[in-house]
Tab-separated table of C-alpha atoms in Angstrom:
chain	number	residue	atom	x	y	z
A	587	UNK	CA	9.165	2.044	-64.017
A	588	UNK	CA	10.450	-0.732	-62.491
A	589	UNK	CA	8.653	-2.888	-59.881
A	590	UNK	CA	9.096	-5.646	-57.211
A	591	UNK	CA	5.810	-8.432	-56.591
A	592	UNK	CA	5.900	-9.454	-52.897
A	593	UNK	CA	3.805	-12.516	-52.896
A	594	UNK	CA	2.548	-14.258	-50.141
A	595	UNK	CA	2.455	-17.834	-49.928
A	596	UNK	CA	0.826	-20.658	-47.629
A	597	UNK	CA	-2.554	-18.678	-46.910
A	598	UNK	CA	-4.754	-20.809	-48.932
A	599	UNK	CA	-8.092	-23.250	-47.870
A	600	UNK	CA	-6.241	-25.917	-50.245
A	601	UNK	CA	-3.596	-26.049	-47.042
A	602	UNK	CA	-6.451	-28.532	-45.254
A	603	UNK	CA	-7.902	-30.040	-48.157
A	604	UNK	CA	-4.729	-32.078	-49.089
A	605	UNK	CA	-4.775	-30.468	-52.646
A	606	UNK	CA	-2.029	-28.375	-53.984
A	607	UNK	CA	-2.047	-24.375	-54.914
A	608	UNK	CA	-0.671	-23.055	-57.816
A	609	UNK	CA	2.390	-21.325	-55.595
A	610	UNK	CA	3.750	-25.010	-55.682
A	611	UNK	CA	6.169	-24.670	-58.093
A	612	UNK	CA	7.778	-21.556	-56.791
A	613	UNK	CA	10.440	-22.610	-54.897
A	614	UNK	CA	10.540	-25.645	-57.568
A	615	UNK	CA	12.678	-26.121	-61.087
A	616	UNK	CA	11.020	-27.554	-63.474
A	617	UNK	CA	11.933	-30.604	-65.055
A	618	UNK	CA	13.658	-28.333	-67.912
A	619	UNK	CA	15.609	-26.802	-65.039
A	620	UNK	CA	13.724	-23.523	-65.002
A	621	UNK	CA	12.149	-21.593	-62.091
A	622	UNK	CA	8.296	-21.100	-62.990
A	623	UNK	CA	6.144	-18.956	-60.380
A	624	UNK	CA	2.613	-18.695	-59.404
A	625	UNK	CA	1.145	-15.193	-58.500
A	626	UNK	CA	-1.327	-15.716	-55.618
A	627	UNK	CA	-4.278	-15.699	-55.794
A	628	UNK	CA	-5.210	-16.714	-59.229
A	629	UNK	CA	-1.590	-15.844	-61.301
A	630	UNK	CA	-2.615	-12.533	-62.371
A	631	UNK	CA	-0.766	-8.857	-61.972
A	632	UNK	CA	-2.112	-5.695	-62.251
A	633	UNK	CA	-1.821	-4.661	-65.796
A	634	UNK	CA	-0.351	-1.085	-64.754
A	635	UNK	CA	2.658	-3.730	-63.901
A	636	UNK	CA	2.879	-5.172	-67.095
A	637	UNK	CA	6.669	-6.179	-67.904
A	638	UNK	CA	8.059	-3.800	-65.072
A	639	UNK	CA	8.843	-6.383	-62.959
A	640	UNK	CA	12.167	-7.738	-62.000
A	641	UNK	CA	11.688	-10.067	-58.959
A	642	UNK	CA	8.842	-11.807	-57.099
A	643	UNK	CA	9.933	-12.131	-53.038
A	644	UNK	CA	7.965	-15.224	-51.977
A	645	UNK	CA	7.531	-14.543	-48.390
A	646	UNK	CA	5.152	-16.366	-45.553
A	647	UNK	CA	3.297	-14.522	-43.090
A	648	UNK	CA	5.564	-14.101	-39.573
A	649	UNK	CA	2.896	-11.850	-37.930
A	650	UNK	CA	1.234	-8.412	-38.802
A	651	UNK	CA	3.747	-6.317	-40.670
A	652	UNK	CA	6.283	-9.152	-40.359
A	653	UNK	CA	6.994	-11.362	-43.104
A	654	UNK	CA	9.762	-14.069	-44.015
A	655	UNK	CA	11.233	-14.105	-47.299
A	656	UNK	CA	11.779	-17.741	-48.592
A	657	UNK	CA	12.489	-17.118	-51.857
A	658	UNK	CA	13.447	-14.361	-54.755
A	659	UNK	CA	12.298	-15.571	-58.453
A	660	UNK	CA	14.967	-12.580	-60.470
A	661	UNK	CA	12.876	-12.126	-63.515
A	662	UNK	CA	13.704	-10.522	-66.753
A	663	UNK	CA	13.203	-8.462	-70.066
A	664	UNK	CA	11.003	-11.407	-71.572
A	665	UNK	CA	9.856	-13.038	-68.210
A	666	UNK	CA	6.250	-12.400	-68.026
A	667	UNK	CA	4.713	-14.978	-69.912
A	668	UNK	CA	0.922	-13.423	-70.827
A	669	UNK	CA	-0.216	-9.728	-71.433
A	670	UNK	CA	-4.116	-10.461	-70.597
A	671	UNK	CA	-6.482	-8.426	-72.945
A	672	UNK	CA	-10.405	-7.420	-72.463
A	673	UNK	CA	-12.425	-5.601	-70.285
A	674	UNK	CA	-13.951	-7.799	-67.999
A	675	UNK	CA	-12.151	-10.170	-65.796
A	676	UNK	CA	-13.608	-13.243	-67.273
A	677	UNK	CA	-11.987	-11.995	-70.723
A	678	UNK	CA	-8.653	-11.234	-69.250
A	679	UNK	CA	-8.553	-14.414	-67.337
A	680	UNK	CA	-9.555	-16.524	-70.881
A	681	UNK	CA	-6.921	-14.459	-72.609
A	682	UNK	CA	-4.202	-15.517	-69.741
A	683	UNK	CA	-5.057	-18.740	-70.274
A	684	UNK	CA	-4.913	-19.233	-74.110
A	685	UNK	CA	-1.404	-16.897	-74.229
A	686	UNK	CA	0.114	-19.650	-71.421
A	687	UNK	CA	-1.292	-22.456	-73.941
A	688	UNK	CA	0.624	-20.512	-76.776
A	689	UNK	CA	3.232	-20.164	-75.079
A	690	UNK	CA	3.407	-24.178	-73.447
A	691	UNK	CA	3.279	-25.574	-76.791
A	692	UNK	CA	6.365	-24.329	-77.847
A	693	UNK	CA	7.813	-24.707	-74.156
A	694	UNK	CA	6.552	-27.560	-72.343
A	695	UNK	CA	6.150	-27.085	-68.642
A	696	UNK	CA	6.321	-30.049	-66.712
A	697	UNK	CA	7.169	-31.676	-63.073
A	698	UNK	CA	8.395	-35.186	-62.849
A	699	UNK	CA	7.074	-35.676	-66.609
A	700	UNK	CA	3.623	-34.161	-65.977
A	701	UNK	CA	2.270	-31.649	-68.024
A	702	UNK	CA	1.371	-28.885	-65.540
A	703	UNK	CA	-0.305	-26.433	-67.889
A	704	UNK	CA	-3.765	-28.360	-68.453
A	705	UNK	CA	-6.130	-28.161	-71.444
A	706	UNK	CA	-8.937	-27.364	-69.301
A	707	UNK	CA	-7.791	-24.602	-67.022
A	708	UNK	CA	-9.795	-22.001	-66.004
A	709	UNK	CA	-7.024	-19.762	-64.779
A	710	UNK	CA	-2.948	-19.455	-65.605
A	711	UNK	CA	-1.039	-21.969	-63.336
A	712	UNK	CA	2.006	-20.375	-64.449
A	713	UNK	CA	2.573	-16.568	-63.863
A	714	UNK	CA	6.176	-15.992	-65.039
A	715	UNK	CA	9.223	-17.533	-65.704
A	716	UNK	CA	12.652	-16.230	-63.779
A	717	UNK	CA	16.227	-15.975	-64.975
A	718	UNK	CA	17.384	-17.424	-61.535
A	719	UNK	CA	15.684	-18.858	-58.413
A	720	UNK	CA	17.694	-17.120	-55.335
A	721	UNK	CA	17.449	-19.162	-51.316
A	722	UNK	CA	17.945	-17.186	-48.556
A	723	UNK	CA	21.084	-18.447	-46.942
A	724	UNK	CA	19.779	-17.430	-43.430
A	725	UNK	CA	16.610	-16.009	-41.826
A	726	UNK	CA	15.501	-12.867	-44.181
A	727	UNK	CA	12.398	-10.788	-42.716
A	728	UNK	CA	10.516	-8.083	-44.276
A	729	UNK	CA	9.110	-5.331	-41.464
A	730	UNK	CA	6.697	-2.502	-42.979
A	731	UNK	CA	6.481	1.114	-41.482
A	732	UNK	CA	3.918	0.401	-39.257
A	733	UNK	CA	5.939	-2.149	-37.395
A	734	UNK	CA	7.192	-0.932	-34.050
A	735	UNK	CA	8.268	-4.218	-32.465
A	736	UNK	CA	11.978	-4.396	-31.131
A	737	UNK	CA	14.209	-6.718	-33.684
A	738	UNK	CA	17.195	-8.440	-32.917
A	739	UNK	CA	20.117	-6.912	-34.372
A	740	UNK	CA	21.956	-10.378	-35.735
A	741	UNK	CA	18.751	-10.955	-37.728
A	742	UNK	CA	18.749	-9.958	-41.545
A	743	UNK	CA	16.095	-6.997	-41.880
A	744	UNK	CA	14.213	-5.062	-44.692
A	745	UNK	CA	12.589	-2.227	-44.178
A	746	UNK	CA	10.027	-1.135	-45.904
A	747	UNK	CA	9.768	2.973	-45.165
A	748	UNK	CA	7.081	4.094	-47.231
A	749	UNK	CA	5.105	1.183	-47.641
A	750	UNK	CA	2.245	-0.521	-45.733
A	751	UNK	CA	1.329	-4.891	-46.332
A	752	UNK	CA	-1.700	-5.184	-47.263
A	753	UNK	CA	-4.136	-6.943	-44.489
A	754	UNK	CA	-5.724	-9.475	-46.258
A	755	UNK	CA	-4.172	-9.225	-50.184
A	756	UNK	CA	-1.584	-12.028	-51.181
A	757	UNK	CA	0.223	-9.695	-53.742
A	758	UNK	CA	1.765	-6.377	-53.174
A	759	UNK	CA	3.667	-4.120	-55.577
A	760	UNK	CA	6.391	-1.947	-54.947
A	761	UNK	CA	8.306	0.549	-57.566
A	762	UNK	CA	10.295	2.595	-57.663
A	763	UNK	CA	8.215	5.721	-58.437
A	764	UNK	CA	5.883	5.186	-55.587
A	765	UNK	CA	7.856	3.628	-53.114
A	766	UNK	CA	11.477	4.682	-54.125
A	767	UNK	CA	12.714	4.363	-50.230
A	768	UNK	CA	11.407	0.473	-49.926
A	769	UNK	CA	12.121	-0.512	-53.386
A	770	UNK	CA	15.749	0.622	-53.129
A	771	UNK	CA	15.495	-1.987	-49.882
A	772	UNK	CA	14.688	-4.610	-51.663
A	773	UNK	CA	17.327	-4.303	-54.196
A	774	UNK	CA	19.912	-4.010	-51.623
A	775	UNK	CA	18.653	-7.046	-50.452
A	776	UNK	CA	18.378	-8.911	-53.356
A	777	UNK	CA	22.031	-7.789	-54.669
A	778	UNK	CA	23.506	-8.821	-51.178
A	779	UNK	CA	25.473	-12.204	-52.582
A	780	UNK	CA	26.123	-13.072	-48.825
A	781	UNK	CA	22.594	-13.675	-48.373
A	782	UNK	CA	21.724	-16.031	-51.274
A	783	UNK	CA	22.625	-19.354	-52.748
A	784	UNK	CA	21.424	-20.717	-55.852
A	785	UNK	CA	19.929	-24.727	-56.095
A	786	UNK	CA	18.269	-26.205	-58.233
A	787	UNK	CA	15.582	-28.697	-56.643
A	788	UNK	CA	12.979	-30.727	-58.641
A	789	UNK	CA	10.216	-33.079	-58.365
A	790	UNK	CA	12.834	-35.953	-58.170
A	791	UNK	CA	14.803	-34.042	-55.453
A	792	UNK	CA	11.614	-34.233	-53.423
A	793	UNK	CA	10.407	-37.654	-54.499
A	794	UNK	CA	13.870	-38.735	-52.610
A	795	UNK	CA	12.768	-37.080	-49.614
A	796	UNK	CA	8.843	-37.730	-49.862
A	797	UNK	CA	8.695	-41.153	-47.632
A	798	UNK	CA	9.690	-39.809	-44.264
A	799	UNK	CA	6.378	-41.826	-42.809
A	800	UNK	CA	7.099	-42.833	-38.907
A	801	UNK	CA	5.207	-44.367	-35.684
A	802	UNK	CA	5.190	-41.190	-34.160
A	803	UNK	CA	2.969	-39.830	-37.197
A	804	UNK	CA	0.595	-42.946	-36.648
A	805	UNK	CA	-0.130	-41.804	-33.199
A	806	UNK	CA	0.053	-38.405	-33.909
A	807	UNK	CA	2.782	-37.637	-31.219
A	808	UNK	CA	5.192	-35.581	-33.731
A	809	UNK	CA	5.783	-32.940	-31.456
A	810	UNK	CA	5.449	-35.047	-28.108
A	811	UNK	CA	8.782	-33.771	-26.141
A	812	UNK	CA	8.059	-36.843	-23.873
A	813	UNK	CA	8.155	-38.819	-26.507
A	814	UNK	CA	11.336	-37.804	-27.808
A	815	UNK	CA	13.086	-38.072	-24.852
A	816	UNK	CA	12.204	-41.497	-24.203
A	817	UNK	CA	13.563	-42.023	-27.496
A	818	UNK	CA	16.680	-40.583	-26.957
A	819	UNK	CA	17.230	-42.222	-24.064
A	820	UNK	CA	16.546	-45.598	-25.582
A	821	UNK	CA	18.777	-45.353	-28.406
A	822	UNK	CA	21.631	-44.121	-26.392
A	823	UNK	CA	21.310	-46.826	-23.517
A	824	UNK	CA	20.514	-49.448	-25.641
A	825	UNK	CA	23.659	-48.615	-28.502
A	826	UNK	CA	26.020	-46.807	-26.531
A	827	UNK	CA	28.795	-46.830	-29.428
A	828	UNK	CA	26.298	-44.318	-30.827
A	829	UNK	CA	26.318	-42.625	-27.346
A	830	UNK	CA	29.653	-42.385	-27.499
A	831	UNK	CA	30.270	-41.408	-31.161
A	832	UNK	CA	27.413	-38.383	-30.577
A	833	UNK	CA	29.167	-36.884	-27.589
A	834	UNK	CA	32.456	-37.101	-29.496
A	835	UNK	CA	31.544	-36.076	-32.483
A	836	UNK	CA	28.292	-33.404	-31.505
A	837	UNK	CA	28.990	-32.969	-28.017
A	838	UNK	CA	32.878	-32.359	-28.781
A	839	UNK	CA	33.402	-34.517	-25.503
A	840	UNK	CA	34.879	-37.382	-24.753
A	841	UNK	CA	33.442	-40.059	-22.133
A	842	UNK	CA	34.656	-43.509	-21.290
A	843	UNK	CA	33.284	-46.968	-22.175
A	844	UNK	CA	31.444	-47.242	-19.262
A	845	UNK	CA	29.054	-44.588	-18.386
A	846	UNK	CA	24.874	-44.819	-17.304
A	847	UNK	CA	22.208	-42.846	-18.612
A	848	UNK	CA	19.294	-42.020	-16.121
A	849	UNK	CA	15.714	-40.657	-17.129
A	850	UNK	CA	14.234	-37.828	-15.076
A	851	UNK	CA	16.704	-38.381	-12.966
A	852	UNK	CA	15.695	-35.207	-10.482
A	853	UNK	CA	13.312	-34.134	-12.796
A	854	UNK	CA	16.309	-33.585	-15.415
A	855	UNK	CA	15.230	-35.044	-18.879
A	856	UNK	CA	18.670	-36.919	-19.281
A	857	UNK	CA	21.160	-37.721	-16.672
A	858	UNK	CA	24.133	-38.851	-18.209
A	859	UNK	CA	27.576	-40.118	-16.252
A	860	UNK	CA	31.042	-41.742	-16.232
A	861	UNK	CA	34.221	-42.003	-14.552
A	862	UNK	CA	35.245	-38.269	-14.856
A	863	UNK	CA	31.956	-36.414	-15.945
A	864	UNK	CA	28.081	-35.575	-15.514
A	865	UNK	CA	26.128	-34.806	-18.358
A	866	UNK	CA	22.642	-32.659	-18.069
A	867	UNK	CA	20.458	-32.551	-20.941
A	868	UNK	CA	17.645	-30.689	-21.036
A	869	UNK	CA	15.006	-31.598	-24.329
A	870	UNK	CA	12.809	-28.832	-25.674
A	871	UNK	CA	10.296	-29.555	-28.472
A	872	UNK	CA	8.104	-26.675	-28.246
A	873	UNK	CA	8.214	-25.770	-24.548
A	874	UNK	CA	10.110	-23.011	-22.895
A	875	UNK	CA	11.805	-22.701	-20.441
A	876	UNK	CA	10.035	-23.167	-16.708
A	877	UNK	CA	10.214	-21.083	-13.850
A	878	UNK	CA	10.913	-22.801	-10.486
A	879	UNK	CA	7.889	-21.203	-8.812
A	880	UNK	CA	5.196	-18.870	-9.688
A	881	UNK	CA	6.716	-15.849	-7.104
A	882	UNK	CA	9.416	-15.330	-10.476
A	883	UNK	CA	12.255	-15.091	-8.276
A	884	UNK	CA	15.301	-12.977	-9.601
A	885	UNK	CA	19.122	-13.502	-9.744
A	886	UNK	CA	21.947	-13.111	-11.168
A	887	UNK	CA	21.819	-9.041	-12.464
A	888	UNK	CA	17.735	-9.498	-12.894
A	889	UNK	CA	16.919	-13.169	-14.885
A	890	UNK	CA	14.331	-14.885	-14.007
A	891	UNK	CA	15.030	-17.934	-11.397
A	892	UNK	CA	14.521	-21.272	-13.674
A	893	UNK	CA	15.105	-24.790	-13.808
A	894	UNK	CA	18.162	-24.091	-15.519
A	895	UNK	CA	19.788	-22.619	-12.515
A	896	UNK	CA	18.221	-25.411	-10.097
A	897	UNK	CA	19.198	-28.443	-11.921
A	898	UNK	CA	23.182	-26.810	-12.858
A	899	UNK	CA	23.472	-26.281	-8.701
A	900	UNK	CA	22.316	-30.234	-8.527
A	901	UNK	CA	24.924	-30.908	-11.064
A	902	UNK	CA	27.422	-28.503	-9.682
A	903	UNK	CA	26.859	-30.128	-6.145
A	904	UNK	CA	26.996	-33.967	-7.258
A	905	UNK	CA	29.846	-32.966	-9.108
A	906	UNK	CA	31.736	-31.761	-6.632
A	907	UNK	CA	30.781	-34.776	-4.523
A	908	UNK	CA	32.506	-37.534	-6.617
A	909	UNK	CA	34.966	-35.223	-8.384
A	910	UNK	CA	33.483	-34.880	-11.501
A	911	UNK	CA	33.541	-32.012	-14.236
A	912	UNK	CA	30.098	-31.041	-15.613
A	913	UNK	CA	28.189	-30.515	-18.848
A	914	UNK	CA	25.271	-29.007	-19.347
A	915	UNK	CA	22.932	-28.916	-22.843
A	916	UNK	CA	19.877	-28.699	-24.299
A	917	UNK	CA	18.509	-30.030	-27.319
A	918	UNK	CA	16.109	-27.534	-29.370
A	919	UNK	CA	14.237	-28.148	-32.595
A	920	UNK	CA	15.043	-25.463	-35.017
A	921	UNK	CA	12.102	-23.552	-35.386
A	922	UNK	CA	12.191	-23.522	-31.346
A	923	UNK	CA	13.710	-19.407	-31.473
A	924	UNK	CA	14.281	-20.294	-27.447
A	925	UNK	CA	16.358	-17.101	-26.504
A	926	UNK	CA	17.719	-18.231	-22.996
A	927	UNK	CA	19.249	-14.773	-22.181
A	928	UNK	CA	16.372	-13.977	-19.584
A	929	UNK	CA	16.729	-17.276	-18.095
A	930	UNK	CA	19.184	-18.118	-14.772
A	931	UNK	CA	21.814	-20.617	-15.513
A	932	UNK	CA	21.184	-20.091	-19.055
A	933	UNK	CA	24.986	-19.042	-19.271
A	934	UNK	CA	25.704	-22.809	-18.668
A	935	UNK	CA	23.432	-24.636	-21.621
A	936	UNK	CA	25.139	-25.386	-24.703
A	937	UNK	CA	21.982	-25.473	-27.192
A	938	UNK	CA	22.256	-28.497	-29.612
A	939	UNK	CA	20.224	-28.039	-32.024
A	940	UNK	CA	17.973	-31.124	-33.775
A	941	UNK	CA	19.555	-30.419	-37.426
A	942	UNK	CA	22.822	-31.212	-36.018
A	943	UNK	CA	21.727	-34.487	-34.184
A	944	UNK	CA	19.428	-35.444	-37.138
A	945	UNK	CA	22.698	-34.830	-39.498
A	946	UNK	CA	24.959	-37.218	-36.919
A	947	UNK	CA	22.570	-39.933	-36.336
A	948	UNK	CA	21.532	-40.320	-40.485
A	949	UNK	CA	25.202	-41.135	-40.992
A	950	UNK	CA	24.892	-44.363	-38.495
A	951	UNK	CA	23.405	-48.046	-39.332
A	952	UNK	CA	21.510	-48.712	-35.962
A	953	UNK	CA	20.497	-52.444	-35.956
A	954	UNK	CA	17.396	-51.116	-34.152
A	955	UNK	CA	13.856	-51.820	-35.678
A	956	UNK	CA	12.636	-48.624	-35.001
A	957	UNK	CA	15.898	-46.315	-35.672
A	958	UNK	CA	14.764	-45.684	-38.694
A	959	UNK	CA	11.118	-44.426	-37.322
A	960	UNK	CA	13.544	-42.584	-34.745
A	961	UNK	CA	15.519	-40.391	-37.755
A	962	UNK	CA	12.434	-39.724	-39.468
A	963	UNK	CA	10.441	-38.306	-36.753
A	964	UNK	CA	13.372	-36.192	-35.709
A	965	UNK	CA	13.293	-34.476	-39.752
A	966	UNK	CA	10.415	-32.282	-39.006
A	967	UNK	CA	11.970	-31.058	-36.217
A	968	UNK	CA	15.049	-29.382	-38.551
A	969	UNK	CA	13.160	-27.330	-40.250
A	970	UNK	CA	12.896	-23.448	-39.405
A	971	UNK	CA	9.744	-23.735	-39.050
A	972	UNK	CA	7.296	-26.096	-37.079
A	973	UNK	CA	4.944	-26.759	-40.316
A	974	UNK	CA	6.690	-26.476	-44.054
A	975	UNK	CA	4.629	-25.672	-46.296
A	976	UNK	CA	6.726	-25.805	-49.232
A	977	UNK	CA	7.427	-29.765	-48.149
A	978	UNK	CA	3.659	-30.124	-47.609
A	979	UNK	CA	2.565	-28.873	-51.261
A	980	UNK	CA	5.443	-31.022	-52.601
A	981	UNK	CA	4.062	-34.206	-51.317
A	982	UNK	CA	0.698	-33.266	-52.949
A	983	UNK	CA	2.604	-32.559	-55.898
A	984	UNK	CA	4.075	-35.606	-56.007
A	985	UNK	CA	0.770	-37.469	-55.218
A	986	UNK	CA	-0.851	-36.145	-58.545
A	987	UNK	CA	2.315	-37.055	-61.078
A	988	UNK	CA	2.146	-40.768	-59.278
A	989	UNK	CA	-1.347	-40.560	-59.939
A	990	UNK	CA	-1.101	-39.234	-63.669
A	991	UNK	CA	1.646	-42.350	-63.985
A	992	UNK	CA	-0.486	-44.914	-63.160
C-alpha cells in the first residue's frame, strides 16, 4: 500500500497566543538543509500507515471541501522517523518521543542553531523527514466529492472522487487501495513539474525578512484603503521622479515632467494628468467594487452599472475636452481575487497588482522619512493571502532562537 497524508495547517489556539505549533517547520529547511514536518495535531500517524507514505500535502483551509495546497514534503523508503510501540496512547506517545531522541542524537535537528527536539518533550516535534520540499508555483486547490461549487477553469484543481475531508480532523489519509481514483490525483499532481519549484528557505532566510515593523501597524490601520491612498498620493506628489519612473516602468506609460496629481478628485481615488494624458486610479485593499445606486442598473450585455463605468465616462468626457488620451487602473492587493468581469467599465481597468508596485518601489532610495514605513506596510499586502500564517509562526520561531541566544 502506498499512501498520501493531507495535513492541515493554521487551525490551531497557539495562532492567538503568539506561541508557535509544531507545523512550523514544514515549509522550513533546517539548518542542515533538510525539510522536517510536523503531523498535526500532535505528530502522530495512524499505525495502519506505518512507512506507506510518500508525501504529506500541507494545505490551509479555503472553505468546506476546499482546501489550498502550500506545500508537498516527497518522503521516502526511510522517511518516517519513529514506529511508536504500546497499547495505550500515553505508551505510544513516550515511545515516539524516545525513538525521535534516538534518532536526534545521531542527527541533530536544529533552526538558526537551536536544538528543536527538546529533552523534555511530551510529544514528537518532528514527524518525518522528506527527500525534497516541493512550492506550488501557482494557486493549487484541493476540492472533495461533495463539493458542488462552480471553479474557474484557469485555476489548478484536484479532485478528490472518492474521498470526503474530514470536518473537524487535521490529518487525512488517502491510498491507493481505498481511494485509488483520488490518490492517482494526487500523484498527477505532485508529478506535474510545471506546478512546482524547489527552495530552500531557513531560519536566516526569514530572520532577513522578520523586521518589516511600520506606523501603519502602530495604529493598527494595515488594511486601511484610505490610508493607502493617501500614501500613494503623497509619495508620488511629493517625489515625482518616482512618479514618473512607476508609470514608465509599471504603468508601461510615459508622461511628461510636468503633470498634477489630484485626490478624490470626483470621488476617483487618484486623478493623475499631463500635457497629453489622464490617469484614473482606482485603490482596492479589501473592498469591491461599488454599485452606483442600489436599483443595480444593467448595461453593456447584462453587468452590473458601477463606478467603473461612471468615473471612465468622466474620464472619457474630460478627455475629450482638452484632447487628451486616457488610462484607467486599479491597484489590488494580491489576496484581493477581485474578478471585475460582472462589473461595467471593467473592460477599461488595467489591474496593478501590489506585488508589482511593492517590487518597483523596494528598488528606489526615497529621501522620505517615512518611505521606508511606506514599503513595509505595502509587504503584507503581496501575499496571496490577507493573513500568512507560515510568516506569522516564523516570527515566533525566530522569537524563541533570539531568546535561547541570549
Amino acid at each position: 500500500m502506498k499512501s498520501i497524508i493531507i495535513n492541515r495547517m493554521y487551525a490551531g489556539e497557539y495562532l492567538t497566543k503568539e506561541i508557535g505549533g509544531g507545523e512550523v517547520i514544514n515549509l522550513l529547511h533546517a539548518d542542515d538543509q533538510k525539510n522536517y514536518c510536523f503531523i498535526n495535531p500532535i505528530g502522530m500517524i495512524n499505525p495502519e500507515y506505518d512507512d506507506s507514505v510518500c508525501a504529506v500535502v500541507h494545505t490551509r483551509l479555503y472553505e468546506a471541501g476546499c482546501f489550498e495546497v502550500i506545500g508537498v514534503s516527497i518522503i521516502g523508503k526511510s522517511g518516517q522517523l519513529f514506529h511508536p510501540k504500546g497499547y495505550s496512547k500515553k505508551d505510544r506517545v513516550a515511545s515516539a518521543v524516545n525513538q525521535l531522541r534516538a534518532y536526534e542524537r545521531n542527527n541533530p535537528i536544529t533552526y538558526g542553531g537551536f536544538p528543536y527536539v527538546m529533552t523534555n518533550e511530551s510529544w514528537p516535534t518532528v514527524s518525518f523527514v522528506s527527500e525534497k520540499l516541493l512550492r506550488p508555483k501557482t494557486l493549487i486547490y484541493i476540492i472533495d466529492s461533495a463539493y458542488d461549487k462552480s471553479i474557474n477553469q484557469e485555476l489548478t484543481i484536484c479532485q478528490m472522487s472518492d474521498k470526503r475531508f474530514a470536518r473537524q480532523s487535521l490529518i487525512m489519509y488517502v491510498d491507493d487501495l481505498k481511494n485509488p481514483n483520488s490518490y492517482s490525483s494526487f500523484m498527477d499532481m505532485i508529478n506535474n513539474d510545471e506546478l512546482w519549484y524547489e527552495k530552500t528557505i531557513t531560519v536566516h532566510d526569514g530572520m532577513k525578512e522578520h523586521n518589516r515593523f511600520n506606523f501603519l501597524t502602530l495604529i493598527n490601520k494595515e488594511d486601511d484603503e484610505l490610508a493607502f491612498s493617501n500614501m500613494f498620493n503623497h509619495f508620488f506628489t511629493n517625489h515625482p521622479k518616482l512618479f514618473k519612473d512607476f508609470a514608465q516602468t509599471v504603468m508601461n506609460l510615459k508622461i511628461s515632467e510636468e503633470f498634477s496629481i489630484k485626490r478624490e478628485f470626483h470621488n476617483i481615488d487618484l486623478w493623475v494628468e499631463d500635457e497629453e494624458s489622464i490617469l484614473v486610479i482606482e485603490n482596492k485593499i479589501k473592498s469591491g467594487i461599488n454599485g452606483v445606486s442600489n436599483r443595480h442598473d444593467f448595461s453593456e450585455d447584462g453587468l452590473v452599472q458601477s463606478q467603473l463605468s461612471k468615473y471612465y465616462e468622466f474620464a472619457i468626457k474630460e478627455g475629450e475636452k482638452h484632447n487628451k488620451k486616457v488610462y484607467l487602473y486599479i491597484f489590488v492587493p494580491n489576496y484581493n481575487k477581485l474578478d471585475l468581469s460582472s462589473y461595467s467599465g471593467s473592460k477599461h481597468y488595467k489591474v496593478i497588482r501590489y506585488k508589482e508596485i511593492h517590487a518597483f518601489l523596494t528598488t528606489k532610495t526615497v529621501k522620505d522619512a517615512y518611505y521606508n514605513d511606506f514599503c513595509n506596510a505595502l509587504y503584507k499586502h503581496t501575499k496571496d493571502i490577507p493573513i500568512d500564517y507560515s510568516e506569522i509562526l516564523m516570527n515566533y520561531l525566530i522569537k524563541q532562537i533570539q531568546k535561547h541566544d541570549k
